[in-house]
mmCIF file of C-alpha atoms in Angstrom:
data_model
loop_
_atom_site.group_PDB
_atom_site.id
_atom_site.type_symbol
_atom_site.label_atom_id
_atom_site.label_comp_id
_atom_site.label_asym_id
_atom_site.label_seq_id
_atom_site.Cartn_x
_atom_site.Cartn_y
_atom_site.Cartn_z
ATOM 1 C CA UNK A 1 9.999 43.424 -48.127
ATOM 2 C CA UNK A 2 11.808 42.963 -45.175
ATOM 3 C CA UNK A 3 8.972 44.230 -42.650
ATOM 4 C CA UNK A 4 6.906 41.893 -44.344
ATOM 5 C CA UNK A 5 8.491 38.992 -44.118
ATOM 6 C CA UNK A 6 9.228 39.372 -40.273
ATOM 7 C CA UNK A 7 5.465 40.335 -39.764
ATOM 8 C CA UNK A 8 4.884 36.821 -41.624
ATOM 9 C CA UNK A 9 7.416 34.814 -39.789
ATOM 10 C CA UNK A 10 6.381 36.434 -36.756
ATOM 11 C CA UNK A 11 2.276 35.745 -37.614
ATOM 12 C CA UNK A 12 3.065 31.909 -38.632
ATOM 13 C CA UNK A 13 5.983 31.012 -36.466
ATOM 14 C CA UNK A 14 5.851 27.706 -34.662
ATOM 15 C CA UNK A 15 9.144 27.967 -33.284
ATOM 16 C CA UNK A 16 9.194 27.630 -29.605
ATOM 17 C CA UNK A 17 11.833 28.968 -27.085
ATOM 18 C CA UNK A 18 14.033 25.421 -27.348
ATOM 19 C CA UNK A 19 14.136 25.847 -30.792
ATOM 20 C CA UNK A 20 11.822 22.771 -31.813
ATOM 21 C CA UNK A 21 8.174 23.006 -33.187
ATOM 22 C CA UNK A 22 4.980 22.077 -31.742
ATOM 23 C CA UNK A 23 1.638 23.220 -32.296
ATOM 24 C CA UNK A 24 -1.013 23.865 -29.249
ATOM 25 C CA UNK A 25 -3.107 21.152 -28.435
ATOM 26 C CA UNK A 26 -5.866 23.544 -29.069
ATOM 27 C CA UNK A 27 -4.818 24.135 -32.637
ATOM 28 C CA UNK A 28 -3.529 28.252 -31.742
ATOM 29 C CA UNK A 29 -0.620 28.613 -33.211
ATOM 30 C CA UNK A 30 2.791 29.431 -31.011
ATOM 31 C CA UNK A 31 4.006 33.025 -30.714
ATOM 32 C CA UNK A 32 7.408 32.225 -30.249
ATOM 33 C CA UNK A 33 8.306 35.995 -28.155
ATOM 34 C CA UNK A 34 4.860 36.211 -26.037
ATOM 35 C CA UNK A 35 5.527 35.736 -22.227
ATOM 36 C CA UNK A 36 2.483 35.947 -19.689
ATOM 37 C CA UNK A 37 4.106 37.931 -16.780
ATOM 38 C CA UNK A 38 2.319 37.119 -13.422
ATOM 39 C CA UNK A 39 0.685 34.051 -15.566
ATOM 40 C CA UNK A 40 -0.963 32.505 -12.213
ATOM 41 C CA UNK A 41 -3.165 36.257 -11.518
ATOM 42 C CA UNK A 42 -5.209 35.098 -14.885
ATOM 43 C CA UNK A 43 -8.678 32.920 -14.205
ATOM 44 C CA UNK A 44 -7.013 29.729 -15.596
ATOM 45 C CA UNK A 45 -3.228 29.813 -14.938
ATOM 46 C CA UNK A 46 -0.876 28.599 -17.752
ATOM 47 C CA UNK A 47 -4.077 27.572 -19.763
ATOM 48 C CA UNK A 48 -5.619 31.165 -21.012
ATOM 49 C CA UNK A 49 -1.901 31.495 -22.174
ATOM 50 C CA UNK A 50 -1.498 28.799 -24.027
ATOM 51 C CA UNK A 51 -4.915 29.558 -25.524
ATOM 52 C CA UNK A 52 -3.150 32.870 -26.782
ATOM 53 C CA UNK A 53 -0.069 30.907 -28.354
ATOM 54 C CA UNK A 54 2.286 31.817 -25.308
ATOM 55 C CA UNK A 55 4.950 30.378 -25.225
ATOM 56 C CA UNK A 56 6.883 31.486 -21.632
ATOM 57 C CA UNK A 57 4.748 31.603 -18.471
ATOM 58 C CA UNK A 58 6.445 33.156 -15.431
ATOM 59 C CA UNK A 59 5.118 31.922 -11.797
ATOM 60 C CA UNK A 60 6.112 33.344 -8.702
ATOM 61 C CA UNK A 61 6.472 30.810 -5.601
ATOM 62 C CA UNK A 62 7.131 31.195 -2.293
ATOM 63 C CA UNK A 63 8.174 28.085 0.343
ATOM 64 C CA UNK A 64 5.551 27.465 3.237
ATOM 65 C CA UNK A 65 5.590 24.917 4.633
ATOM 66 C CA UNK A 66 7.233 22.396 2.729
ATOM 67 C CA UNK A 67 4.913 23.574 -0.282
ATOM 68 C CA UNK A 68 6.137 25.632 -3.567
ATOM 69 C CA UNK A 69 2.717 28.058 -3.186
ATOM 70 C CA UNK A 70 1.653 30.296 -6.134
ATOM 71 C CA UNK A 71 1.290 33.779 -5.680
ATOM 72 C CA UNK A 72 2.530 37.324 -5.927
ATOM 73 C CA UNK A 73 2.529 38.644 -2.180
ATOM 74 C CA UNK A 74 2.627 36.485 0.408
ATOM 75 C CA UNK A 75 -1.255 37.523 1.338
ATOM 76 C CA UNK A 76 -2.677 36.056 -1.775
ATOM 77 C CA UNK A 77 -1.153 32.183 -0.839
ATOM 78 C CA UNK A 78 -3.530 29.665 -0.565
ATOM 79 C CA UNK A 79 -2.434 26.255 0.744
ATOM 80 C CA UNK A 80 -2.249 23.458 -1.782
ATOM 81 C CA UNK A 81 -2.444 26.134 -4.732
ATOM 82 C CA UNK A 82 1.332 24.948 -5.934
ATOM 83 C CA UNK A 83 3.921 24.879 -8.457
ATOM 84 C CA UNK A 84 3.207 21.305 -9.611
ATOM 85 C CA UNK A 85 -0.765 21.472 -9.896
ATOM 86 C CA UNK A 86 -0.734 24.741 -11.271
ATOM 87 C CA UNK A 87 1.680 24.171 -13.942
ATOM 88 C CA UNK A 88 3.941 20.798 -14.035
ATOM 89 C CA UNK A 89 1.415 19.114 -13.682
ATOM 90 C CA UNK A 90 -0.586 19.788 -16.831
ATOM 91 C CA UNK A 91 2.624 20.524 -18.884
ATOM 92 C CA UNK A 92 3.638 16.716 -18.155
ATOM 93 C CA UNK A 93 0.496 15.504 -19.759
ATOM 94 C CA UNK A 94 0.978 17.648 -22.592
ATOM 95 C CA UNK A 95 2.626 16.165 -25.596
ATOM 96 C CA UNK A 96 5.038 17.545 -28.138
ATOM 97 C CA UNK A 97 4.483 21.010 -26.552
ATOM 98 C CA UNK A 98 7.681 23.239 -25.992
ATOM 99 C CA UNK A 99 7.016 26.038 -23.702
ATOM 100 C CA UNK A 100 9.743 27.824 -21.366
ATOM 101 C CA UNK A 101 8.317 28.262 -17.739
ATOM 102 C CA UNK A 102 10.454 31.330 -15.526
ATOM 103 C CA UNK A 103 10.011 30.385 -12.133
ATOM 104 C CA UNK A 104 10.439 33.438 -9.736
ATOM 105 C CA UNK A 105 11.212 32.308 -6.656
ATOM 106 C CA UNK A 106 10.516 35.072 -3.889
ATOM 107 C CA UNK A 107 11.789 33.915 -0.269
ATOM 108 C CA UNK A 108 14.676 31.719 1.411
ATOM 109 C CA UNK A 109 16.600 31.706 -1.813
ATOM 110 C CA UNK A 110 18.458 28.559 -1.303
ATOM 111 C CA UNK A 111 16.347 26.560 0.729
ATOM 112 C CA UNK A 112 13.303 27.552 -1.671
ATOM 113 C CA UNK A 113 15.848 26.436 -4.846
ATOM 114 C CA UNK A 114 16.416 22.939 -2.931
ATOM 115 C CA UNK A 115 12.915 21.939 -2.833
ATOM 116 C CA UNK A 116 12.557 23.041 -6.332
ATOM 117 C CA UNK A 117 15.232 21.037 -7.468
ATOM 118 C CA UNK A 118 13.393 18.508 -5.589
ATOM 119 C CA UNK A 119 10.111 18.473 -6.978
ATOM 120 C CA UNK A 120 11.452 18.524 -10.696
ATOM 121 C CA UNK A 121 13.420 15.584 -10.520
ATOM 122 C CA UNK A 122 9.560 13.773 -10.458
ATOM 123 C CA UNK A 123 9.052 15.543 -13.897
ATOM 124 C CA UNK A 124 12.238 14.990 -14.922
ATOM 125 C CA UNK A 125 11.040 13.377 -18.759
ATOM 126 C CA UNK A 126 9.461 16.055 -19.983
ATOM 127 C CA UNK A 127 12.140 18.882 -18.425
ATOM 128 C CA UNK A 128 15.115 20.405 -20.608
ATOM 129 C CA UNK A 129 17.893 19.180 -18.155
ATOM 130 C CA UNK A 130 22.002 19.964 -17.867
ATOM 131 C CA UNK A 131 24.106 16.663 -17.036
ATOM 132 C CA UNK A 132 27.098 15.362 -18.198
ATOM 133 C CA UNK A 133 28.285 18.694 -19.234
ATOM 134 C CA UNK A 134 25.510 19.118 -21.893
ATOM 135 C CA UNK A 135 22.253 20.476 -22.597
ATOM 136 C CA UNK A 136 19.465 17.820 -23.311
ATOM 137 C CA UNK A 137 16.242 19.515 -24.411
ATOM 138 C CA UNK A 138 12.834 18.529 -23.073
ATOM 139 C CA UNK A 139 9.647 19.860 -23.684
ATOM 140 C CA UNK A 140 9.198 22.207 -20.917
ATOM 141 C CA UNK A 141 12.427 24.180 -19.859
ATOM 142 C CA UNK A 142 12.242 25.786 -16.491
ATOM 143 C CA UNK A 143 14.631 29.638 -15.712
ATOM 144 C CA UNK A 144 14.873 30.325 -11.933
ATOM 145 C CA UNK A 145 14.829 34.070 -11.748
ATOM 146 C CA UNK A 146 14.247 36.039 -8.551
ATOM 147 C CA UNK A 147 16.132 35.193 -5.215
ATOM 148 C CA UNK A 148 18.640 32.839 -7.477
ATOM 149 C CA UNK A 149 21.152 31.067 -4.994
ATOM 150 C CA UNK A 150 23.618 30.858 -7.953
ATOM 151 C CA UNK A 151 26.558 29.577 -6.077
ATOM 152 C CA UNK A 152 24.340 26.263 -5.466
ATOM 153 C CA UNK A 153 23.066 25.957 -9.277
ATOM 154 C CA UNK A 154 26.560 25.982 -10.682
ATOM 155 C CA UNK A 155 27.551 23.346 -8.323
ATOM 156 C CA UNK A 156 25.126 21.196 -9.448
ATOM 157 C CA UNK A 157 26.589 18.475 -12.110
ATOM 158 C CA UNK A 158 23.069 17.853 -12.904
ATOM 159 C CA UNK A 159 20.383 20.546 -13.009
ATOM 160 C CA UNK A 160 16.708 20.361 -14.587
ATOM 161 C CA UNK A 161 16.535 24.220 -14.190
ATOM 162 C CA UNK A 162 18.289 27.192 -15.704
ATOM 163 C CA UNK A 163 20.011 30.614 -14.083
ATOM 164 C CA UNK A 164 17.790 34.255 -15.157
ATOM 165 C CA UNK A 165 20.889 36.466 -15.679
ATOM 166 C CA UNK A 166 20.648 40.000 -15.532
ATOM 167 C CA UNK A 167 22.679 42.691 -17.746
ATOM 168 C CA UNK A 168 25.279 42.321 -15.566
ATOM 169 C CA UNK A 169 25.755 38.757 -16.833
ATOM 170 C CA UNK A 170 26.157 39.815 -21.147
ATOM 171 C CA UNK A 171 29.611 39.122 -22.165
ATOM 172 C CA UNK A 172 30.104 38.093 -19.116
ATOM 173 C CA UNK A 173 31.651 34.429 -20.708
ATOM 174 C CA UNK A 174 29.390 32.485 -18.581
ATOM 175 C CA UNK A 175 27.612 29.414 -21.266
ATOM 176 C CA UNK A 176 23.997 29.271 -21.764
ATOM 177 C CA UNK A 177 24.131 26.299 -20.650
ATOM 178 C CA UNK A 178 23.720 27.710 -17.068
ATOM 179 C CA UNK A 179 22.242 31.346 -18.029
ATOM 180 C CA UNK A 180 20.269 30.680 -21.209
ATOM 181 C CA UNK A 181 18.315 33.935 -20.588
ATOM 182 C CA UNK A 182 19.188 37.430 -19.798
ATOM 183 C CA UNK A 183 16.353 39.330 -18.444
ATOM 184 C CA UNK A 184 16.156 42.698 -16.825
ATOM 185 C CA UNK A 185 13.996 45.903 -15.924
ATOM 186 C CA UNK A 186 13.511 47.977 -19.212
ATOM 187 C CA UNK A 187 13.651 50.943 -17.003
ATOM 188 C CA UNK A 188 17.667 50.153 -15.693
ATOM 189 C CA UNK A 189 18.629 50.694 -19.055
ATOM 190 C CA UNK A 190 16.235 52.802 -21.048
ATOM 191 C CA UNK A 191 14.287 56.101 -20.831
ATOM 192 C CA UNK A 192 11.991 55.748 -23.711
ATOM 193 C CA UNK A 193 8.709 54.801 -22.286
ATOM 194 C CA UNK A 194 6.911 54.930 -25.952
ATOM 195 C CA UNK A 195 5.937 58.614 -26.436
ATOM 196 C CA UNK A 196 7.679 60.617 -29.350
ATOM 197 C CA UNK A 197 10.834 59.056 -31.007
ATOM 198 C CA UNK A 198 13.037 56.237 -30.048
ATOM 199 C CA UNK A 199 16.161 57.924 -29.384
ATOM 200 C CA UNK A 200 18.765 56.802 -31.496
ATOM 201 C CA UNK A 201 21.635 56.423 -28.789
ATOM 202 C CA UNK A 202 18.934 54.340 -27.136
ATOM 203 C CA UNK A 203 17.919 52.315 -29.984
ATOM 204 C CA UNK A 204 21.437 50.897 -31.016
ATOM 205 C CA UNK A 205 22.186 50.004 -27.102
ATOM 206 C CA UNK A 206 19.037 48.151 -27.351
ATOM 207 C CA UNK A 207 19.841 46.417 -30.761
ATOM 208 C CA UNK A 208 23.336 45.897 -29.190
ATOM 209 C CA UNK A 209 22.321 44.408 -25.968
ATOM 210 C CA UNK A 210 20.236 41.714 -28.259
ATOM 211 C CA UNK A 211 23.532 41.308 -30.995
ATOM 212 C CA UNK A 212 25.567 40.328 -27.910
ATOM 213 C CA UNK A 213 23.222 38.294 -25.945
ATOM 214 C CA UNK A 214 22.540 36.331 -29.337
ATOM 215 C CA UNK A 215 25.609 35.513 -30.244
ATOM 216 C CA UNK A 216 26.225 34.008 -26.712
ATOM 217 C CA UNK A 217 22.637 32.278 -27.670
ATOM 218 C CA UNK A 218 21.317 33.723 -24.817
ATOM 219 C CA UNK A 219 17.855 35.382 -25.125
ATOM 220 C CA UNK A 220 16.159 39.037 -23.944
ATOM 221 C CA UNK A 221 13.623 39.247 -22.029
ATOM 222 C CA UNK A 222 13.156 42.895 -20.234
ATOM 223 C CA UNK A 223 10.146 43.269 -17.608
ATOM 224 C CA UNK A 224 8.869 46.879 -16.932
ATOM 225 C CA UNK A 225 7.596 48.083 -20.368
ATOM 226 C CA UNK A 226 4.793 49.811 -20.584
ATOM 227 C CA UNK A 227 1.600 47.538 -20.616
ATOM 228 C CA UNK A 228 -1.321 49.895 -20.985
ATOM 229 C CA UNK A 229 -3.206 49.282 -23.761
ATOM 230 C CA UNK A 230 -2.870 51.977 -26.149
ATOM 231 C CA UNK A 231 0.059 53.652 -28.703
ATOM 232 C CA UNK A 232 2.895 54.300 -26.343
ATOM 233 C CA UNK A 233 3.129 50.399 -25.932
ATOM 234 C CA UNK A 234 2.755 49.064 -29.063
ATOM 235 C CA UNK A 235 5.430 51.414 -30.301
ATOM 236 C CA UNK A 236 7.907 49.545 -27.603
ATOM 237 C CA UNK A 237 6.822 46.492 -28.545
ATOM 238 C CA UNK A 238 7.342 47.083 -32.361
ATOM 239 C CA UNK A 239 10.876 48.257 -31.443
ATOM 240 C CA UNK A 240 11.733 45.047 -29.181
ATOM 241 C CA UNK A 241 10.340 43.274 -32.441
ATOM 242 C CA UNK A 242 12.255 45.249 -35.002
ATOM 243 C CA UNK A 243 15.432 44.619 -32.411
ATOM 244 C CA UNK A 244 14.634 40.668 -32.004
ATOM 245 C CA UNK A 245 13.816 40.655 -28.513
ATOM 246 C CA UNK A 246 13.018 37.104 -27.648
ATOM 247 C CA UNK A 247 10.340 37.694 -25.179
ATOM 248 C CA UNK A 248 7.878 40.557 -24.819
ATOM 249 C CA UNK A 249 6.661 40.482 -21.793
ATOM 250 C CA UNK A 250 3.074 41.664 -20.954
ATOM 251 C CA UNK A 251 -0.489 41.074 -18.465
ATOM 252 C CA UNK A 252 -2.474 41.687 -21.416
ATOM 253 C CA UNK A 253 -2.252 38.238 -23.154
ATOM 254 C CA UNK A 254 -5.509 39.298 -25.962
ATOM 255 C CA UNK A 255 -3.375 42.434 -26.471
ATOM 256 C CA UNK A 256 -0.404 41.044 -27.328
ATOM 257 C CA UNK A 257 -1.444 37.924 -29.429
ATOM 258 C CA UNK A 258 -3.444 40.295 -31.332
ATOM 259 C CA UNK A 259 -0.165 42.350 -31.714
ATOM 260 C CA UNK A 260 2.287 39.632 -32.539
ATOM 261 C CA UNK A 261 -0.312 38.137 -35.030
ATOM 262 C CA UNK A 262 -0.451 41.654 -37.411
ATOM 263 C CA UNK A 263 2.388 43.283 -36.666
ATOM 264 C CA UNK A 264 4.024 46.113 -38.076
ATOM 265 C CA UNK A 265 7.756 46.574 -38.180
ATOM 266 C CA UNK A 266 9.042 49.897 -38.012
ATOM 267 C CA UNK A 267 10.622 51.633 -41.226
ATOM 268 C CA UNK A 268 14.410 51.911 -39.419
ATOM 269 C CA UNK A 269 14.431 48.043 -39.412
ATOM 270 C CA UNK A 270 14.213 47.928 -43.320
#
């Protein structure tokens, strides 16, 4: 009873990463725990996700030039390809959509973080922001992972961005009002790549690490599972299910809306 009722709940959620409900303007419904890793290397950036019901879309930028460019390696930027017509843009004309974007940002740390801060102040109605000591949610709620000049963001009295910790940062007492998120590489903290049996040692450090990042309300994301198509992965990603990982992360955004919409959750988490 219990499988089926999380397969359900996962199958009709609606609820979003800030916690509020909002259906796709294109009528999909949300998958609250599908993130499109490297969203910007699909043909239409942030929009073939939210065709799948994503609901976390992570961008890597770099700063050239006074411009926040797209792009994994610095080889594939393209001037005027940036941050804000690529994705804040078309999230501020979206309304009553609640989507959590992870920006990675991959050179000059600091200086990269300052124009950043820069830019979202412009789209500062529609952003989750931190002022006044509190949290006030927004539709679109941006994580700075990468080259994260934390020492700056907790300075800031008022932030429209959010710190990506890593496991480092669990029980670490630091709010989620600053790190909101704890992500890290599933490989730094598990062997299990999806063949033969989860081992049990590594199971209950998994649904540990989730226990203790949720009742900090922080969420999980890990980056590194396996992503071929195939058994080995959907038997991780039935176990981050079973284990309440917030995000699954994943290239393969058919694959894993298929996934999240007919799940099946393993026997152990009965």
């Amino acid at each position: 009873m219990i499988r089926r009722l999380l397969c359900l709940a996962l199958a009709a959620s609606a609820f979003l990463v800030t916690g509020a409900t909002a259906a796709h303007a294109s009528g999909v419904r949300p998958l609250a725990r599908a993130h499109a890793h490297n969203d910007y290397e699909h043909e239409r950036p942030l929009f073939d996700a939210l065709s799948h019901g994503f609901t976390s879309v992570e961008a890597d930028i770099y700063l050239v030039g006074g411009e926040l460019l797209v792009g994994h390696d610095p080889e594939d930027l393209v001037p005027g390809r940036t941050l804000q017509k690529l994705y804040l843009d078309p999230l501020a004309k979206r309304s009553g959509h609640h989507l959590q974007l992870l920006v990675d940002i991959k050179n000059t740390g600091a200086a990269t973080y300052t124009e950043l801060d820069r830019v979202l102040r412009s789209y500062r109605k529609v952003l989750t922001s931190y002022r006044d000591g509190r949290v006030h949610r927004g539709a679109v709620t941006v994580v700075v992972s990468g080259d994260r000049p934390r020492s700056l963001m907790e300075s800031q009295r008022v932030r429209y961005a959010f710190y990506d910790g890593r496991s480092a940062d669990l029980n670490s007492g630091v709010p989620a009002s600053f790190i909101p998120l704890i992500s890290d590489n599933w490989n730094n903290l598990f062997t299990w790549q999806g063949v033969g049996p989860f081992p049990a040692a590594e199971r209950a450090r998994l649904h540990d690490f989730v226990a203790a990042a949720h009742a900090a309300r922080q969420r999980v994301r890990f980056w590194a599972t396996p992503d071929v198509p195939g058994a080995a992965r959907e038997a991780v990603w039935r176990e981050l299910v079973a284990a309440d990982v917030d995000h699954i992360n994943t290239d393969d955004l058919a694959g894993l809306e298929s996934f999240l919409r007919t799940c099946r959750v393993p026997a152990h988490a009965a």
